Amino acid sequence: MPERKPRKDAVRNRAAVLAAADELFASRESPQAVTMADVAAAAGVGKATLFRAFGDRTGLILALHEARLAPIGEAVEQGPPPLGPGTPPRERLPALLDALLCFKIDNRHLALALEGTGSDSPYRTEHYEWWHSTLKAVLEQLPDVTDSGFTAHALLAATRADLVEHLVGRQHTSREQMRAHLAAFTHKILPPQVPRG
Amino acid sequence: MPERKPRKDAVRNRAAVLAAADELFASRESPQAVTMADVAAAAGVGKATLFRAFGDRTGLILALHEARLAPIGEAVEQGPPPLGPGTPPRERLPALLDALLCFKIDNRHLALALEGTGSDSPYRTEHYEWWHSTLKAVLEQLPDVTDSGFTAHALLAATRADLVEHLVGRQHTSREQMRAHLAAFTHKILPPQVPRG
DNA sequence: ACACGAAGCGGACCGCGGGTCCGTATAGTA
DNA sequence: TACTATACGGACCCGCGGTCCGCTTCGTGT
């Protein structure tokens, strides 16, 4: 393997940039109000360092995002119910969407920044692909679901970062209200419970 | 009224700009691949003329968008069924969403440009507000619907321009498939038909 | 301890795109 | 035809993402 371990100052700077960016995105009103030069300055680092470490703006935001998302990803892929794979689909689907919604509420600055990179569609990112295929797989375990692909897209669309920002940030909808609304919506999608016995 | 009628060359130029912009947005791959200077050049006009007529980039896109949307707006507000106000809600809701989807498919260049202005949220535009309140009103005519506001947002989210672009433009989903998918999705939202008699 | 190559650093620099300014041209009017 | 308000246009400005290159520092072999 041609992997060479990076120098200490490099990893230190990388961490400093991540911390500074995180803080800036959280404190500024809009993601586009934080410029790359801002981040570099806040981290006490030159611009080139920042670009060398993350490639471009999208890369930086992606790195921040993935750091926060990792625990959830793990909980979904190998954790216990109701998120983990050993959960019956009728419970798992709402649990997944609720987890995603909470993530978007708690990290809406990041989510907003990510979806608003402007450069490319949010639908072509790895993490969207992951959520979509996960949801799709769960939907396919349910009876009578034919359009699982589109349904997954539509459900994910209900948690779009700018919608969350609009309802929570602008109209001051509470976290619990949002969760209740999404839960109710999700419930309508589920096919009617087939009575057992 | 202090309204003064504009000069003839002004209206001619305005029309030329609209035509040129329409053509450019339709032909170029991505909305952000068409610059204001491009539009001005294509219209055979100086940049300042363009900004004087529309204020800024968003204003131009908005003007294009509203021109295309006007007929639909009219059909919804005073037209015959299934779009017009005299339609029972169970029929009208799918019809409205289908009309919106078709509009987004046919004008996805514009819709994409509009939602991707980057400057401000798509949720604070007049036209979104209009769709949302229209849908909400229809939903409230149905029994057992409690979260009509959120439900309206969620349904509209299923027709987001970048999602449409992803499915139709990138993955070559056909127009009819899209309409079928959205119709099926909408149907799940509707409360179960109460049997008459 | 030292030397030396490579990895990393930083900030001046570039290109591009949205938006403005102001001297000039023209439509409308008397 | 003379005169003014209105509109024109392209040179210009500014801010931002991204790059370049001469200098610094890390870390390794001796």
Coordinates of C-alpha atoms (C1' of nucleotides) in Angstrom, one line a residue:
Chain A
M1 CA 0.0 0.0 0.0
P2 CA 1.4 3.4 -1.0
E3 CA -0.3 5.1 1.9
R4 CA 2.1 7.4 3.7
K5 CA 1.2 8.7 7.0
P6 CA 0.7 12.5 7.1
R7 CA 2.8 14.9 9.1
K8 CA 1.7 15.9 12.6
D9 CA 1.1 19.5 11.7
A10 CA -1.1 18.4 8.8
V11 CA -3.4 16.5 11.0
R12 CA -3.4 19.2 13.6
N13 CA -4.3 21.8 11.0
R14 CA -7.0 19.5 9.5
A15 CA -8.6 19.2 12.9
A16 CA -8.3 23.0 13.5
V17 CA -10.0 23.7 10.2
L18 CA -12.8 21.2 11.0
A19 CA -13.4 22.8 14.4
A20 CA -13.4 26.3 13.0
A21 CA -15.7 25.5 10.1
D22 CA -18.1 23.7 12.4
E23 CA -18.2 26.7 14.7
L24 CA -18.7 29.1 11.9
F25 CA -21.4 27.2 10.1
A26 CA -23.2 26.9 13.4
S27 CA -23.0 30.6 14.3
R28 CA -23.6 32.4 11.0
E29 CA -27.1 32.8 9.7
S30 CA -26.7 31.2 6.3
P31 CA -24.1 28.7 5.1
Q32 CA -23.2 31.0 2.2
A33 CA -22.3 33.7 4.7
V34 CA -19.2 31.7 5.7
T35 CA -16.5 31.9 3.1
M36 CA -13.4 29.7 2.7
A37 CA -11.2 32.6 3.7
D38 CA -13.3 33.0 6.9
V39 CA -12.7 29.4 7.8
A40 CA -9.0 29.7 7.1
A41 CA -8.7 32.8 9.2
A42 CA -10.7 31.3 12.1
A43 CA -8.5 28.2 12.0
G44 CA -5.4 30.4 12.0
V45 CA -4.3 28.8 8.7
G46 CA -3.6 29.8 5.1
K47 CA -6.2 29.2 2.5
A48 CA -4.1 26.7 0.6
T49 CA -3.9 24.5 3.6
L50 CA -7.6 24.3 3.8
F51 CA -7.9 23.4 0.1
R52 CA -5.1 21.0 0.3
A53 CA -6.8 19.1 3.1
F54 CA -10.3 19.0 1.7
G55 CA -10.1 19.6 -2.1
D56 CA -12.8 22.2 -2.3
R57 CA -15.7 23.7 -0.4
T58 CA -17.9 20.7 -1.0
G59 CA -15.2 18.4 0.3
L60 CA -15.0 20.4 3.6
I61 CA -18.7 20.3 4.1
L62 CA -18.8 16.7 3.3
A63 CA -16.2 15.9 5.8
L64 CA -18.0 17.8 8.6
H65 CA -21.2 16.1 7.6
E66 CA -19.9 12.6 7.6
A67 CA -18.3 13.0 10.9
R68 CA -21.6 13.8 12.5
L69 CA -23.5 11.2 10.5
A70 CA -21.2 8.2 11.2
P71 CA -22.8 7.2 14.5
I72 CA -26.2 7.1 13.0
G73 CA -25.0 5.1 10.0
E74 CA -23.5 2.6 12.4
A75 CA -26.7 2.4 14.5
V76 CA -28.7 1.7 11.3
E77 CA -26.3 -0.9 9.9
Q78 CA -25.5 -2.9 12.9
G79 CA -27.2 -1.4 16.0
P80 CA -30.1 -2.7 18.1
P81 CA -33.8 -2.0 17.3
P82 CA -35.5 0.2 16.4
L83 CA -32.9 1.4 14.0
G84 CA -30.8 -1.7 13.4
P85 CA -31.4 -4.4 10.8
G86 CA -33.2 -6.8 13.2
T87 CA -36.3 -4.6 13.3
P88 CA -39.6 -5.4 11.6
P89 CA -40.1 -3.0 8.7
R90 CA -43.3 -1.3 10.0
E91 CA -41.4 -0.1 13.0
R92 CA -38.1 0.5 11.3
L93 CA -39.3 2.8 8.6
P94 CA -40.7 5.4 11.0
A95 CA -37.6 5.0 13.2
L96 CA -35.2 5.7 10.3
L97 CA -37.1 8.7 9.2
D98 CA -37.3 10.1 12.7
A99 CA -33.6 9.6 13.2
L100 CA -32.9 11.4 9.9
L101 CA -35.2 14.2 10.8
C102 CA -33.6 14.7 14.2
F103 CA -30.2 14.7 12.5
K104 CA -31.3 17.4 10.1
I105 CA -32.9 19.5 12.9
D106 CA -29.8 19.3 15.1
N107 CA -27.4 19.8 12.2
R108 CA -29.5 22.0 10.0
H109 CA -26.6 24.4 9.3
L110 CA -24.5 21.5 7.9
A111 CA -27.4 19.9 6.1
L112 CA -28.3 23.2 4.5
A113 CA -24.7 23.8 3.5
L114 CA -24.5 20.4 2.0
E115 CA -27.7 20.6 0.0
G116 CA -26.9 24.1 -1.1
T117 CA -23.5 23.6 -2.5
G118 CA -25.1 24.7 -5.8
S119 CA -22.4 22.9 -7.7
D120 CA -24.1 19.5 -8.0
S121 CA -27.4 17.9 -7.2
P122 CA -27.9 16.6 -3.7
Y123 CA -29.2 13.4 -5.2
R124 CA -25.8 12.3 -6.5
T125 CA -24.0 12.3 -3.1
E126 CA -22.9 9.1 -1.5
H127 CA -24.9 9.7 1.6
Y128 CA -28.1 10.4 -0.2
E129 CA -27.6 7.2 -2.1
W130 CA -27.1 5.4 1.2
W131 CA -30.3 6.7 2.7
H132 CA -32.3 6.0 -0.4
S133 CA -31.1 2.4 -0.8
T134 CA -31.6 1.7 2.9
L135 CA -35.2 3.1 2.9
K136 CA -35.9 1.3 -0.4
A137 CA -34.8 -2.0 1.1
V138 CA -37.1 -1.6 4.1
L139 CA -40.0 -0.6 1.9
E140 CA -39.6 -3.7 -0.2
Q141 CA -40.1 -5.9 2.9
L142 CA -43.6 -4.5 3.2
P143 CA -46.5 -6.1 1.2
D144 CA -48.1 -4.2 -1.7
V145 CA -45.4 -1.7 -2.1
T146 CA -44.7 -1.3 -5.8
D147 CA -42.9 2.0 -6.2
S148 CA -40.4 1.6 -3.4
G149 CA -37.8 3.6 -5.3
F150 CA -40.0 6.6 -5.8
T151 CA -41.6 6.3 -2.4
A152 CA -38.2 6.4 -0.8
H153 CA -37.3 9.5 -2.7
A154 CA -40.6 11.2 -1.7
L155 CA -40.2 10.3 2.0
L156 CA -36.7 11.7 2.0
A157 CA -37.9 14.8 0.3
A158 CA -40.1 15.5 3.3
T159 CA -36.9 15.9 5.4
R160 CA -35.1 18.3 3.0
A161 CA -32.9 20.6 4.9
D162 CA -34.4 23.8 3.5
L163 CA -37.9 22.6 4.4
V164 CA -36.7 21.8 7.9
E165 CA -35.0 25.2 8.1
H166 CA -38.1 26.9 6.9
L167 CA -40.4 25.2 9.5
V168 CA -38.1 25.1 12.4
G169 CA -35.8 28.0 11.9
R170 CA -38.2 30.5 10.4
Q171 CA -41.7 29.5 11.6
H172 CA -40.5 28.2 14.9
T173 CA -42.1 24.8 14.7
S174 CA -40.9 22.8 17.6
R175 CA -38.8 19.7 17.3
E176 CA -41.6 17.6 18.8
Q177 CA -44.1 19.0 16.4
M178 CA -41.9 18.2 13.5
R179 CA -41.4 14.7 14.6
A180 CA -45.1 14.2 15.2
H181 CA -45.9 15.5 11.7
L182 CA -43.4 13.4 10.0
A183 CA -44.5 10.3 12.0
A184 CA -48.1 10.9 11.0
F185 CA -47.1 11.4 7.4
T186 CA -45.0 8.2 7.4
H187 CA -47.8 6.3 8.9
K188 CA -50.1 7.2 6.0
I189 CA -47.6 5.6 3.6
L190 CA -47.4 2.3 5.4
P191 CA -49.9 -0.2 4.0
P192 CA -52.8 -1.0 6.4
Q193 CA -51.8 -3.3 9.2
V194 CA -52.8 -6.9 8.3
P195 CA -54.5 -8.3 11.4
R196 CA -52.7 -11.3 12.7
G197 CA -54.2 -14.6 13.7
Chain B
M1 CA -51.6 56.6 -10.1
P2 CA -47.9 57.6 -10.6
E3 CA -47.5 54.8 -13.2
R4 CA -45.8 56.1 -16.3
K5 CA -45.8 54.0 -19.3
P6 CA -42.4 52.7 -20.4
R7 CA -40.7 53.6 -23.7
K8 CA -41.2 51.3 -26.7
D9 CA -37.6 50.3 -26.9
A10 CA -37.7 49.3 -23.2
V11 CA -40.6 46.9 -23.7
R12 CA -39.0 45.5 -26.9
N13 CA -35.7 44.9 -25.0
R14 CA -37.5 43.3 -22.1
A15 CA -39.2 40.9 -24.5
A16 CA -35.9 40.2 -26.3
V17 CA -34.2 39.4 -23.0
L18 CA -37.0 37.1 -21.9
A19 CA -36.9 35.2 -25.2
A20 CA -33.1 34.9 -25.1
A21 CA -33.0 33.8 -21.5
D22 CA -35.7 31.2 -22.1
E23 CA -33.8 29.8 -25.0
L24 CA -30.5 29.7 -23.1
F25 CA -31.9 28.1 -20.0
A26 CA -33.6 25.5 -22.2
S27 CA -30.5 24.6 -24.2
R28 CA -27.7 24.7 -21.6
E29 CA -27.1 21.7 -19.4
S30 CA -27.3 23.4 -16.0
P31 CA -29.0 26.7 -15.1
Q32 CA -25.7 27.9 -13.6
A33 CA -24.1 27.5 -16.9
V34 CA -26.0 30.5 -18.2
T35 CA -24.6 33.8 -17.0
M36 CA -26.2 37.2 -17.0
A37 CA -23.6 38.4 -19.5
D38 CA -24.6 35.4 -21.8
V39 CA -28.2 36.4 -21.7
A40 CA -27.4 40.0 -22.4
A41 CA -25.2 39.1 -25.4
A42 CA -27.8 36.6 -26.7
A43 CA -30.5 39.3 -26.5
G44 CA -28.2 41.8 -28.2
V45 CA -28.4 44.1 -25.2
G46 CA -26.1 45.6 -22.6
K47 CA -25.9 44.1 -19.1
A48 CA -27.3 47.2 -17.5
T49 CA -30.5 47.0 -19.5
L50 CA -31.0 43.5 -18.3
F51 CA -30.5 44.4 -14.7
R52 CA -32.6 47.5 -15.0
A53 CA -35.5 45.5 -16.4
F54 CA -35.4 42.6 -13.8
G55 CA -33.5 43.8 -10.8
D56 CA -31.3 40.8 -10.4
R57 CA -30.9 37.2 -11.6
T58 CA -33.7 35.9 -9.4
G59 CA -36.0 38.6 -10.8
L60 CA -35.3 37.4 -14.3
I61 CA -35.9 33.8 -13.5
L62 CA -39.0 34.7 -11.6
A63 CA -40.4 36.6 -14.6
L64 CA -39.8 33.6 -16.9
H65 CA -41.3 31.3 -14.4
E66 CA -44.4 33.3 -13.8
A67 CA -45.1 33.7 -17.5
R68 CA -45.2 29.9 -17.9
L69 CA -47.1 29.3 -14.7
A70 CA -49.9 31.8 -15.3
P71 CA -52.2 29.6 -17.3
I72 CA -52.0 26.8 -14.7
G73 CA -52.7 29.3 -12.0
E74 CA -55.8 30.5 -13.8
A75 CA -57.0 26.9 -14.5
V76 CA -56.7 26.2 -10.8
E77 CA -58.4 29.3 -9.5
Q78 CA -61.3 29.6 -11.9
G79 CA -61.1 26.8 -14.5
P80 CA -63.3 23.7 -14.9
P81 CA -62.7 20.4 -13.1
P82 CA -60.6 18.5 -12.4
L83 CA -58.3 21.5 -11.6
G84 CA -60.8 24.2 -10.8
P85 CA -62.5 25.0 -7.5
G86 CA -65.7 23.1 -8.2
T87 CA -63.9 19.7 -7.9
P88 CA -64.4 17.3 -5.0
P89 CA -61.1 17.2 -3.0
R90 CA -60.4 13.5 -3.5
E91 CA -60.2 14.2 -7.2
R92 CA -58.7 17.7 -7.1
L93 CA -55.7 16.9 -4.9
P94 CA -54.2 14.3 -7.4
A95 CA -55.1 16.6 -10.3
L96 CA -53.3 19.5 -8.8
L97 CA -50.2 17.5 -8.0
D98 CA -50.2 16.0 -11.5
A99 CA -50.5 19.4 -13.1
L100 CA -47.6 20.7 -10.9
L101 CA -45.5 17.6 -11.8
C102 CA -46.1 18.0 -15.5
F103 CA -45.2 21.7 -15.2
K104 CA -41.9 20.8 -13.5
I105 CA -41.1 18.2 -16.0
D106 CA -41.8 20.4 -19.0
N107 CA -40.0 23.4 -17.5
R108 CA -37.5 21.7 -15.4
H109 CA -34.8 24.0 -16.6
L110 CA -36.7 27.0 -15.2
A111 CA -37.8 25.2 -12.1
L112 CA -34.3 24.1 -11.4
A113 CA -33.0 27.6 -11.9
L114 CA -35.6 29.0 -9.6
E115 CA -35.0 26.6 -6.8
G116 CA -31.3 26.9 -7.2
T117 CA -30.9 30.7 -7.0
G118 CA -28.9 29.9 -3.9
S119 CA -29.7 33.3 -2.5
D120 CA -32.8 32.5 -0.7
S121 CA -34.9 29.6 0.3
P122 CA -37.5 28.3 -2.3
Y123 CA -40.0 28.3 0.5
R124 CA -40.3 32.0 0.7
T125 CA -41.4 32.7 -2.8
E126 CA -44.8 33.9 -3.7
H127 CA -45.5 31.0 -6.0
Y128 CA -44.5 28.4 -3.4
E129 CA -46.8 30.1 -0.9
W130 CA -49.6 29.9 -3.4
W131 CA -49.2 26.2 -4.1
H132 CA -48.9 25.5 -0.4
S133 CA -52.0 27.3 0.6
T134 CA -54.0 25.9 -2.3
L135 CA -53.0 22.4 -1.4
K136 CA -53.6 23.0 2.3
A137 CA -57.1 24.3 1.6
V138 CA -58.0 21.2 -0.4
L139 CA -56.5 18.9 2.3
E140 CA -58.7 20.5 4.9
Q141 CA -61.8 19.6 3.0
L142 CA -61.0 16.0 3.6
P143 CA -62.0 14.2 6.8
D144 CA -59.4 13.1 9.4
V145 CA -56.6 15.3 8.1
T146 CA -54.9 17.0 11.0
D147 CA -51.5 18.1 9.7
S148 CA -52.7 19.7 6.5
G149 CA -49.9 22.3 6.6
F150 CA -47.1 19.8 6.9
T151 CA -48.8 17.3 4.5
A152 CA -48.9 20.0 1.9
H153 CA -45.2 20.7 2.3
A154 CA -44.4 17.0 2.1
L155 CA -46.4 16.5 -1.0
L156 CA -44.9 19.5 -2.7
A157 CA -41.5 18.2 -1.7
A158 CA -42.1 15.1 -3.8
T159 CA -42.1 17.3 -6.9
R160 CA -38.9 19.3 -6.1
A161 CA -37.2 20.3 -9.3
D162 CA -33.9 18.7 -8.5
L163 CA -35.6 15.4 -7.8
V164 CA -37.5 15.6 -11.0
E165 CA -34.3 16.4 -12.8
H166 CA -32.6 13.5 -11.2
L167 CA -35.2 11.0 -12.1
V168 CA -36.2 12.3 -15.5
G169 CA -33.1 13.9 -16.7
R170 CA -30.4 11.6 -15.3
Q171 CA -32.2 8.3 -14.8
H172 CA -34.4 8.7 -17.8
T173 CA -37.6 7.9 -16.0
S174 CA -40.4 8.5 -18.4
R175 CA -43.0 11.2 -18.0
E176 CA -45.8 8.7 -17.6
Q177 CA -43.8 6.7 -15.0
M178 CA -43.3 9.8 -13.0
R179 CA -47.0 10.7 -13.1
A180 CA -47.9 7.1 -12.1
H181 CA -45.5 7.2 -9.2
L182 CA -46.7 10.5 -7.9
A183 CA -50.3 9.5 -8.4
A184 CA -49.8 6.3 -6.4
F185 CA -48.0 8.2 -3.7
T186 CA -50.7 10.8 -3.5
H187 CA -53.3 8.1 -3.3
K188 CA -51.7 6.7 -0.2
I189 CA -52.0 10.0 1.5
L190 CA -55.7 10.3 0.9
P191 CA -57.8 8.9 3.8
P192 CA -59.6 5.7 2.9
Q193 CA -62.7 6.3 0.8
V194 CA -65.7 6.3 3.1
P195 CA -68.3 4.0 1.4
R196 CA -71.4 5.9 0.5
G197 CA -74.9 4.8 1.2
Chain C
dA1 C1' 23.6 16.5 16.8
dC2 C1' 23.2 17.4 12.0
dA3 C1' 22.0 17.6 7.4
dC4 C1' 19.0 17.1 3.9
dG5 C1' 14.9 15.9 1.0
dA6 C1' 10.2 15.8 1.2
dA7 C1' 5.8 17.2 2.9
dG8 C1' 3.5 21.1 4.2
dC9 C1' 2.7 26.1 4.6
dG10 C1' 0.6 30.8 3.5
dG11 C1' -0.9 34.7 1.2
dA12 C1' -0.4 37.1 -3.2
dC13 C1' -2.6 36.1 -7.2
dC14 C1' -6.1 34.7 -10.9
dG15 C1' -10.6 34.2 -13.3
dC16 C1' -15.2 34.6 -13.2
dG17 C1' -19.7 36.2 -12.3
dG18 C1' -23.2 39.3 -10.3
dG19 C1' -24.2 44.0 -10.0
dT20 C1' -23.2 49.3 -10.7
dC21 C1' -21.8 53.9 -12.9
dC22 C1' -21.9 57.4 -16.0
dG23 C1' -21.3 59.5 -20.5
dT24 C1' -24.0 58.9 -24.7
dA25 C1' -28.1 58.0 -27.6
dT26 C1' -32.8 58.1 -28.6
dA27 C1' -38.0 58.2 -27.9
dG28 C1' -41.6 61.3 -26.9
dT29 C1' -43.3 66.1 -26.8
dA30 C1' -44.1 71.0 -27.8
Chain D
dT1 C1' -36.7 71.2 -34.8
dA2 C1' -35.3 71.8 -30.1
dC3 C1' -35.4 69.9 -25.7
dT4 C1' -35.8 66.7 -21.7
dA5 C1' -36.7 62.5 -19.6
dT6 C1' -35.8 57.9 -20.2
dA7 C1' -33.1 54.2 -21.5
dC8 C1' -28.7 52.3 -23.3
dG9 C1' -24.2 49.8 -22.9
dG10 C1' -19.9 48.3 -21.7
dA11 C1' -16.1 49.5 -18.8
dC12 C1' -15.7 48.9 -14.1
dC13 C1' -15.9 47.2 -9.2
dC14 C1' -16.0 43.7 -5.7
dG15 C1' -16.1 39.3 -3.4
dC16 C1' -15.3 34.5 -3.6
dG17 C1' -13.5 29.9 -4.9
dG18 C1' -9.4 28.1 -6.2
dT19 C1' -4.1 28.0 -7.6
dC20 C1' 1.0 29.0 -7.5
dC21 C1' 5.3 29.1 -5.8
dG22 C1' 9.1 30.6 -2.8
dC23 C1' 9.8 29.6 2.1
dT24 C1' 9.4 26.7 6.5
dT25 C1' 9.2 22.7 9.2
dC26 C1' 8.9 17.9 10.0
dG27 C1' 11.1 13.6 10.4
dT28 C1' 14.5 10.4 9.1
dG29 C1' 19.2 8.4 8.2
dT30 C1' 23.8 8.9 9.7

